[in-house]
Amino acid sequence: MNSIVSMRWVLARMYEPDLFIADCRFSLAEPEAGRTAFQQDHIPGAVYFDLEHSLSSPLQDQGHGGRHPFPDIESLAQLLRKSGVSNETRIVVYDDQGGAMASRLWWLLRYMGHEEVYLMDEGYSAWKAAGFPVTAEVPVRIPASFTPRLQQHLLASLEEVREASKQGSSLLIDSREHARYLGLEEPIDHTAGHIPGAINLFWKDNLNSDGTWKSHDALADRFHHLPKDQEIIVYCGSGVTACPNVLALRAAGFDKVKLYAGSWSDWISYPENPVATGDE
């Protein structure tokens, strides 16, 4: 399934009544920067979805769940309803981070059973630089009926990840930078390294040098060495930048792909979980 669409695809459809546009711009370094940028200007009709307030739950007191805990699905469903999303709505998501943030919403919608959701290639800065319409107006949305149909097979539990690490029952893919995977540096989490048994496929390698997404054939070539008959579990630091790798794998024809939502920051919250460094 090709979930990546061009800016011109969006431009040609942006005023169609069944199309919903979600702005997911967010900066981990400046958590309010995305919302501020949205308030300044955005694609007409777009609704803002904040990574930490809309697409994640609050950090858990016991320290588990990762840095961006899995959101409460009913709260997200209610936000979608208030924003005018129905089960029949076509949804386009975008950000300005190569799809890193928007892919989180893409995955959550797929998990909620909404299949017609697309990531806009290149992102907002390219849209604006192309001279396409922008506005500072926030749209008035008419609430709609949206019923989640959870696809539990898309989500990997901690126990499944432990089993994959110990027994090789599933292929583990670490989506972070190679230096973090190796354990040479860790700028965010308190422990460096990776889940034993995982291989490293940095999510940004799904992009061309100009920031556009690679073609279907190029993505298929990138993952040609991976087994299509084995289940794949993808993780990153906190379950965000793993999502573009899930999207890319799906685009390349892999249909047995799960997300470990808590990812590395959840894994290391359990002292009994082993940690590996260096190449596998």
XYZ file of C-alpha atoms in Angstrom:
280
model
C 0.000 0.000 0.000
C 1.368 3.411 -0.966
C 0.618 5.805 1.896
C 2.874 8.592 0.599
C 1.301 11.269 -1.591
C 2.770 14.334 -3.280
C 2.055 17.950 -2.414
C 0.289 18.354 -5.751
C -1.949 15.389 -4.899
C -2.982 17.250 -1.747
C -3.329 20.566 -3.588
C -5.721 19.015 -6.096
C -7.965 17.587 -3.355
C -7.610 19.968 -0.417
C -11.075 21.482 -0.738
C -12.926 18.204 -1.262
C -15.416 17.752 1.611
C -14.266 14.258 2.603
C -10.579 15.209 2.918
C -9.187 16.014 6.367
C -5.706 17.518 6.821
C -3.711 17.093 10.033
C -0.734 19.304 10.889
C 1.704 17.364 13.104
C 4.683 19.706 13.245
C 6.604 19.274 16.491
C 10.098 19.862 17.847
C 11.432 17.670 20.645
C 13.804 20.490 21.584
C 11.012 23.099 21.662
C 7.704 21.376 22.437
C 5.588 24.493 21.743
C 7.305 25.339 18.459
C 4.975 23.232 16.320
C 1.801 24.760 17.708
C 3.296 28.252 17.403
C 4.216 27.573 13.779
C 0.697 26.283 13.098
C -0.825 29.427 14.572
C 1.389 31.506 12.302
C 0.312 29.679 9.140
C -0.660 26.233 7.881
C -2.409 24.490 5.005
C -5.999 25.792 4.773
C -8.406 23.587 6.693
C -5.684 21.803 8.662
C -6.190 20.868 12.308
C -3.204 20.717 14.670
C -2.295 17.494 16.497
C 0.335 17.875 19.208
C 2.708 14.923 19.681
C 2.787 15.160 23.458
C -0.792 16.286 24.169
C -2.796 14.621 21.368
C -0.719 11.645 20.237
C 0.748 10.535 23.587
C -0.426 9.988 27.146
C 1.163 11.757 30.123
C 4.374 10.175 31.417
C 3.586 7.354 33.814
C 4.576 7.631 37.481
C 6.157 4.172 37.513
C 8.450 5.133 34.657
C 7.184 2.534 32.177
C 5.589 3.180 28.802
C 8.456 5.221 27.372
C 8.980 8.937 26.856
C 5.886 9.218 24.649
C 3.472 6.715 26.189
C 0.780 5.166 24.031
C -2.181 7.577 23.938
C -5.581 6.843 25.409
C -7.432 5.661 22.315
C -10.848 6.891 23.396
C -9.451 10.381 24.075
C -7.858 10.430 20.628
C -11.065 9.125 19.057
C -13.028 11.892 20.775
C -10.576 14.498 19.455
C -10.989 13.086 15.951
C -14.781 13.212 16.276
C -14.711 16.831 17.450
C -12.399 17.650 14.554
C -14.866 16.260 12.037
C -13.292 12.899 11.241
C -15.579 9.994 10.387
C -14.748 6.419 9.430
C -15.175 7.422 5.776
C -12.925 10.502 5.872
C -9.746 10.550 3.801
C -6.919 11.875 5.985
C -3.642 13.535 5.008
C -0.976 14.075 7.677
C 2.077 16.307 7.375
C 4.887 17.792 9.423
C 8.204 19.505 8.763
C 10.436 16.719 10.056
C 10.549 14.307 7.119
C 7.439 12.515 8.314
C 8.847 11.649 11.751
C 5.919 13.161 13.671
C 3.135 12.797 11.109
C 3.881 9.075 10.765
C 2.917 8.681 14.430
C -0.629 9.839 13.622
C -0.593 7.769 10.418
C 0.203 4.661 12.477
C -2.313 5.450 15.236
C -5.082 5.871 12.680
C -4.141 2.568 11.065
C -4.172 0.950 14.513
C -7.650 2.409 15.034
C -8.798 0.735 11.844
C -8.735 3.791 9.583
C -6.971 2.720 6.401
C -7.411 5.723 4.110
C -4.694 7.875 5.662
C -1.762 9.362 3.751
C 1.519 11.122 4.524
C 2.258 14.232 2.444
C 5.750 14.064 1.017
C 8.295 16.883 1.617
C 6.354 18.651 4.377
C 5.080 22.114 5.149
C 8.152 24.214 4.333
C 8.260 22.751 0.827
C 4.518 23.368 0.465
C 4.950 27.009 1.415
C 8.074 27.454 -0.728
C 6.120 26.147 -3.724
C 3.678 29.029 -3.325
C 0.761 26.770 -2.425
C -2.055 28.243 -0.249
C -1.408 28.919 3.435
C -3.503 30.610 6.107
C -3.497 31.523 9.782
C -7.244 30.895 10.106
C -8.305 28.002 12.304
C -11.206 26.132 10.702
C -14.565 25.583 12.352
C -15.149 21.852 12.322
C -18.481 20.047 12.405
C -18.251 16.995 14.694
C -18.590 13.590 13.081
C -19.077 9.988 14.141
C -15.903 7.938 14.395
C -15.722 4.414 15.803
C -12.273 2.871 16.323
C -11.806 -0.724 15.203
C -8.559 -1.612 16.931
C -6.032 -3.653 14.967
C -4.205 -5.284 17.852
C -1.981 -7.257 15.475
C -0.154 -4.009 14.633
C 1.051 -3.484 18.212
C 3.820 -5.507 19.881
C 3.705 -6.107 23.623
C 6.727 -6.036 25.912
C 6.517 -9.818 26.248
C 6.571 -10.257 22.471
C 9.686 -8.081 22.282
C 11.353 -10.089 25.039
C 10.542 -13.308 23.194
C 11.873 -11.874 19.934
C 15.090 -10.818 21.657
C 15.623 -14.194 23.330
C 14.354 -16.607 20.714
C 14.426 -14.703 17.429
C 10.691 -15.298 16.996
C 10.398 -11.910 15.287
C 12.943 -9.669 13.595
C 13.690 -6.592 15.720
C 14.509 -3.344 13.909
C 16.034 -0.379 15.769
C 15.184 2.865 13.918
C 17.605 5.219 15.701
C 20.909 6.688 14.525
C 23.682 4.104 14.269
C 25.770 5.643 17.062
C 22.846 5.331 19.481
C 22.220 1.751 18.393
C 25.886 0.915 18.998
C 25.761 2.507 22.426
C 28.469 5.026 21.557
C 26.224 7.936 22.522
C 22.831 8.465 24.120
C 21.685 12.094 24.238
C 18.189 11.420 25.584
C 17.755 8.190 27.564
C 19.657 7.133 30.679
C 21.097 3.951 29.163
C 22.908 3.520 25.850
C 22.741 0.510 23.536
C 19.993 -1.539 21.920
C 17.696 -4.502 22.481
C 19.754 -7.686 22.036
C 19.144 -9.277 18.649
C 17.977 -6.082 16.934
C 19.403 -4.845 13.656
C 19.757 -1.145 12.876
C 17.903 0.601 10.033
C 17.935 4.365 10.603
C 14.540 5.821 9.701
C 16.012 8.798 7.825
C 17.475 6.430 5.253
C 13.932 6.193 3.861
C 14.506 9.705 2.499
C 16.466 10.969 -0.469
C 19.204 13.566 -0.011
C 16.707 16.350 -0.827
C 14.352 15.252 1.947
C 11.761 13.608 -0.283
C 10.679 10.035 0.345
C 12.289 7.312 -1.708
C 10.216 5.643 -4.393
C 8.404 2.350 -3.866
C 11.137 0.533 -5.803
C 13.917 2.223 -3.821
C 12.265 1.291 -0.517
C 11.818 -2.280 -1.715
C 15.529 -2.344 -2.576
C 16.445 -0.940 0.838
C 14.666 -3.791 2.603
C 15.333 -6.551 0.068
C 17.470 -8.504 2.554
C 14.666 -8.773 5.128
C 12.412 -11.858 5.271
C 8.833 -11.188 4.215
C 7.534 -14.349 5.857
C 8.759 -13.386 9.347
C 7.077 -10.978 11.720
C 8.939 -7.688 12.154
C 8.861 -5.530 15.288
C 10.065 -1.949 14.895
C 11.184 0.368 17.691
C 13.099 3.614 18.221
C 13.693 5.770 21.285
C 10.088 6.455 22.274
C 7.853 4.991 19.566
C 7.751 8.049 17.291
C 10.486 7.709 14.645
C 9.850 3.976 14.428
C 6.591 4.862 12.670
C 8.187 6.114 9.417
C 10.050 2.808 9.249
C 6.740 0.959 9.679
C 5.277 3.103 6.899
C 8.272 2.434 4.648
C 8.155 -1.313 5.262
C 4.444 -1.358 4.456
C 5.125 0.597 1.265
C 7.790 -1.958 0.348
C 5.305 -4.818 0.635
C 5.901 -6.090 4.178
C 2.595 -6.883 5.879
C 3.760 -8.548 9.119
C 5.010 -5.385 10.809
C 4.366 -4.380 14.417
C 5.300 -1.312 16.453
C 6.815 -1.570 19.932
C 5.209 1.644 21.126
C 7.234 2.138 24.310
C 10.455 1.401 22.425
C 13.943 1.782 23.930
C 12.869 4.190 26.680
C 10.316 1.615 27.889
C 12.698 -1.339 27.500
C 15.331 0.194 29.791
C 12.714 1.081 32.426
C 12.801 -2.608 33.416
C 16.144 -3.349 35.115
C 15.885 -7.051 34.259
C 15.867 -6.369 30.483
C 19.301 -6.971 28.920
C 21.135 -4.326 26.918
C 23.475 -4.898 23.982
C 26.143 -2.629 22.479
C 28.097 -2.790 19.266
C 26.991 -4.388 16.012
C 24.922 -7.557 15.995
